[in-house]
Amino acid sequence: MREGYGKVIISDNNGYFENVLKIIQRTVKEHEQEYKKEDERTKNFGDQSGYSRDEYLGDLGHEHYQTEQILYKGFFVSVFKFTESKLVELCDHLQKE
């Protein structure tokens, strides 16, 4: 078997994972900035419809939280699935040898 085969399989693709994680982190940071802007913008929020500023910010925060959870959980599942597929690939390689 080629020396360090398992390490090569994973390390060759680390850059992709790091890039995806950076995209997720950037998105989370953008959501934080958007929330802060909305917090400032709505300081004197007076809505006659009965939808209060706190409800609005709560809904916005909840939406951002849910999006963040989906992104990170999706990332975790992707890394897990990738690792699993590479392990199967490694096992197939070992079986052939």
Backbone as a ProteinNet text record, in pm:
[ID]
protein_1_A
[PRIMARY]
MREGYGKVIISDNNGYFENVLKIIQRTVKEHEQEYKKEDERTKNFGDQSGYSRDEYLGDLGHEHYQTEQILYKGFFVSVFKFTESKLVELCDHLQKE
[TERTIARY]
84.2	0	88.2	44	117.1	127.1	245.5	270.2	190.3	118	43.2	-78.6	-130.8	-244.3	-362.7	-394.7	-508.3	-489.9	-369	-342.1	-357.6	-315.1	-324.6	-470.3	-553.3	-695	-759.4	-734	-797	-727.7	-595.5	-525.2	-538.4	-556.1	-574.1	-702	-797.3	-926.8	-953.5	-859.9	-878.2	-908.3	-847.1	-866.6	-1011.6	-1079.6	-1220.5	-1302.8	-1275.6	-1348.3	-1322.1	-1198.5	-1163.9	-1234.6	-1243.5	-1313.4	-1462.2	-1523.2	-1665.8	-1688	-1602.3	-1614.5	-1598.2	-1508.3	-1491	-1617.4	-1679.8	-1804.8	-1913	-1922.3	-2021.2	-1992.7	-1868.5	-1832.1	-1860.1	-1833.5	-1861.9	-2012.7	-2091.6	-2237	-2288	-2235.5	-2276.5	-2240.1	-2121.1	-2077.9	-2167.3	-2205.2	-2295	-2430.8	-2479.1	-2605.8	-2595.4	-2482.3	-2461.9	-2462.6	-2396.9	-2394.1	-2533.2	-2605.8	-2742	-2830.5	-2815.6	-2895.4	-2863.2	-2734.4	-2694.4	-2750.1	-2747.7	-2803.4	-2952.8	-3022	-3166	-3196.2	-3112.2	-3128.8	-3118.1	-3019.6	-3002.2	-3115	-3151.6	-3254.2	-3389.9	-3415.6	-3547.8	-3552.4	-3455.2	-3453.3	-3586.2	-3641.4	-3767.1	-3880.8	-3880.1	-3976.7	-4114.6	-4208.6	-4345.5	-4437.7	-4485.2	-4569.1	-4712	-4802.9	-4943	-5006.4	-4939.4	-4997.3	-4989.9	-4921.4	-4908.3	-4782.8	-4700.9	-4576.2	-4466.6	-4424.7	-4329.7	-4187	-4103.8	-3961.8	-3897.7	-3930	-3872.2	-3914.2	-4039.7	-4085.5	-4012.2	-3998.5	-3929.5	-3784.9	-3713.4	-3573.9	-3563	-3658	-3659.5	-3676.7	-3769.5	-3790.4	-3666.5	-3607.2	-3486.7	-3372.5	-3354.3	-3250	-3273.5	-3399.4	-3433.3	-3404.5	-3439	-3412.9	-3263.2	-3184.8	-3039.5	-2983.1	-3034.8	-2988.2	-3017.9	-3138.7	-3176.4	-3089.9	-3065	-2979.2	-2838.8	-2786.4	-2653.2	-2648.7	-2750.3	-2754.8	-2757.9	-2838.1	-2846.3	-2710.5	-2645.1	-2515.3	-2411.3	-2399.6	-2298.9	-2332.1	-2458.3	-2496.1	-2475.1	-2508.3	-2484.6	-2336.1	-2254.9	-2110.2	-2061	-2108.8	-2068.1	-2106.6	-2229.3	-2274.8	-2190.1	-2156.9	-2073.9	-1935.7	-1873.6	-1741.4	-1751	-1852.3	-1871.6	-1890.7	-1977.3	-2005	-1880.2	-1807.1	-1683.8	-1584.2	-1567.3	-1473.6	-1515.8	-1645.5	-1697.3	-1668.4	-1691.9	-1668.9	-1520.7	-1435.4	-1291.5	-1244.6	-1308.2	-1274.3	-1313.2	-1428	-1470.5	-1372.3	-1331.9	-1234.2	-1103	-1060	-936.8	-951.8	-1066.4	-1090.7	-1091.1	-1153.8	-1153.9	-1011.8	-932.3	-792.3	-715.1	-737.1	-667.7	-711.1	-840	-892.4	-831.5	-814.4	-754.8	-608.8	-539.8	-397.7	-386.9
-119.1	0	124.8	224.8	350.4	410.4	452.5	508.6	637.3	642.4	763.9	788	683.9	698.7	767.5	724	783.1	930.7	970.5	1111.8	1195.4	1141.1	1214.1	1235.1	1133.7	1143.8	1261.2	1270.6	1376.1	1510.6	1513.5	1641.5	1708.3	1631.6	1691.2	1774.4	1747	1812.9	1908.7	1926.5	2016.5	2158.3	2201.7	2338.2	2366.4	2266.4	2283.7	2305	2224.3	2237.7	2374.1	2415.4	2545.4	2658.2	2648	2750.1	2754.4	2637.4	2632.9	2690.9	2656.4	2708.9	2861	2913.5	3059	3124.8	3061.3	3114.6	3117.6	3010.4	3005.2	3113.7	3127.7	3228.6	3369	3391.9	3521.7	3549.3	3448.2	3463.2	3493.9	3424.5	3448.8	3591.1	3634.7	3770.9	3874.6	3849	3939.8	3947.3	3833.6	3832	3912.7	3901.4	3979.4	4128.8	4166.1	4307.3	4355.3	4272.4	4308	4326.6	4238.7	4249.4	4379.8	4412.7	4537.8	4659.6	4656.2	4767.3	4781.2	4668.8	4672.2	4718.4	4680.7	4726	4877.7	4933.1	5079.4	5147.1	5089.4	5148.8	5154	5058.7	5049	5104.7	5188.4	5245.8	5313.4	5386.8	5457.8	5391.9	5260.8	5182	5196.3	5241.9	5252.1	5199.1	5078.8	5015.9	5006.7	5059.8	5058.9	4920.4	4830.3	4698.8	4608.5	4653.2	4572.8	4486.8	4496.8	4420.1	4504.6	4468.4	4552.2	4535.1	4627.9	4624	4496.6	4462.8	4342.4	4216.5	4211.9	4096.2	4089.2	4205.3	4211.1	4163.7	4218.9	4180.3	4034.3	3989.1	3848.7	3756.1	3792.7	3712.1	3712.9	3830.4	3841.7	3760.1	3770.6	3693.4	3543.7	3503.5	3361.7	3311.5	3391.3	3354.9	3338	3429.8	3421.9	3301.1	3274.4	3159	3029	3017.2	2895.7	2877	2986.1	2979	2933.5	2989.8	2952.8	2804.2	2755.5	2614.3	2523.7	2560.3	2480.6	2477.2	2592.5	2599.2	2512	2525.9	2448.4	2299.8	2265.2	2123.8	2062.3	2137.2	2089.6	2068.4	2159	2146.4	2020	1997.3	1878.4	1751.2	1746.2	1627.9	1607.8	1715.3	1706	1649.9	1699.6	1649.5	1502.4	1467.3	1328.4	1238.3	1278.8	1198	1185.7	1294.3	1290.7	1193.2	1202.9	1115.7	969.7	946.6	811.1	757.1	837.3	790.3	764.4	846.1	824.8	701.3	671.6	550.9	427.4	431	320.5	306.8	419.1	417.7	354.5	389.1	332.6	182.3	140.8	-2.3	-78.9	-22.7	-85.7	-100.2	4.1	1.1	-109.5	-119	-222.3	-361.7	-377.3	-506.7	-552.4	-458.2	-492.3	-532.9	-470.4	-504.6	-636.7
0	0	0	-71.6	-77.6	63	101.7	234.1	254.8	364.3	397.7	310.7	248.2	155.3	222.2	343.5	414.9	441.2	477	503.3	377.2	265.3	138.3	99.9	117.8	81.5	154.3	283.7	363.3	342.6	350.1	343.5	207.6	102.4	-30.5	-38.4	48.8	41.3	157.8	247.6	361	316.9	210	161.5	127.2	72.3	38.9	165.4	267.7	393.2	456.7	453.4	510.4	436.1	304.4	225.6	257.9	270.8	304	442.7	537	672.9	674.4	593.2	583.9	528.5	431	375.3	482.8	559.6	667.6	770.4	811	909.7	857.3	729.9	669.3	670.7	639.1	638.7	779.2	879.2	1017.5	1058.7	1021.2	1054	985.4	860.5	789.1	858.4	906.6	980	1108.3	1178.2	1300.2	1270.2	1161.2	1122.1	1082	1009.5	969.6	1092.4	1190.4	1312.7	1385.6	1395.3	1462.2	1389.4	1255.2	1176.9	1201.8	1204.6	1229.7	1371.6	1465	1602.8	1609.8	1541.5	1538.7	1461.9	1349.1	1264.4	1333.2	1418.1	1479.7	1621.5	1658	1793.6	1826.7	1732.8	1754.9	1678.8	1682.3	1607.8	1670.9	1594.7	1640.7	1533.9	1551.9	1450.8	1502	1424.6	1464.1	1447.3	1380.3	1355.4	1479.2	1582	1702.2	1703.9	1599.5	1589	1651.3	1770.3	1843.8	1792.1	1831.7	1795.7	1850.5	1974.1	2035.4	1960.5	1916.9	1839.4	1706	1641.6	1512.8	1527.1	1625.8	1645.7	1690.2	1768.5	1809.5	1690.5	1601.5	1480.4	1391.6	1376.4	1294.5	1354.9	1485.7	1554	1541.9	1555.3	1542.7	1401.4	1301.4	1161.6	1137.9	1189.2	1172.8	1246.7	1366.3	1443.6	1368.9	1317.8	1244.9	1120.1	1048.6	929.8	967.9	1076.8	1123.7	1159.6	1228.4	1266.5	1143.8	1045.1	922.3	851.3	844.5	777.2	847.7	979.9	1053.6	1056.3	1074	1074.7	936.3	832.7	697	670.1	722.1	707.5	776.7	898.3	973.9	898.6	849	775.4	649.8	582.6	461.4	492.3	598	636.5	675.6	751.7	793.6	672.6	580.9	461.6	374.8	359.8	281.4	343.5	474.4	544.7	530.7	543.3	527.3	387.1	285.4	148.5	122.9	180.4	163.6	238.8	352.2	425.6	344.3	280.9	193.4	77.4	21.6	-87.8	-41.7	77.6	132.7	155	207.9	229.8	97.5	-4.5	-136.8	-189.6	-170.6	-214.8	-142.2	-10.6	67.4	27.3	-0.7	-40.6	-174.1	-265.9	-395.4	-381.7	-289.4	-269.7	-200.2
[MASK]
+++++++++++++++++++++++++++++++++++++++++++++++++++++++++++++++++++++++++++++++++++++++++++++++++

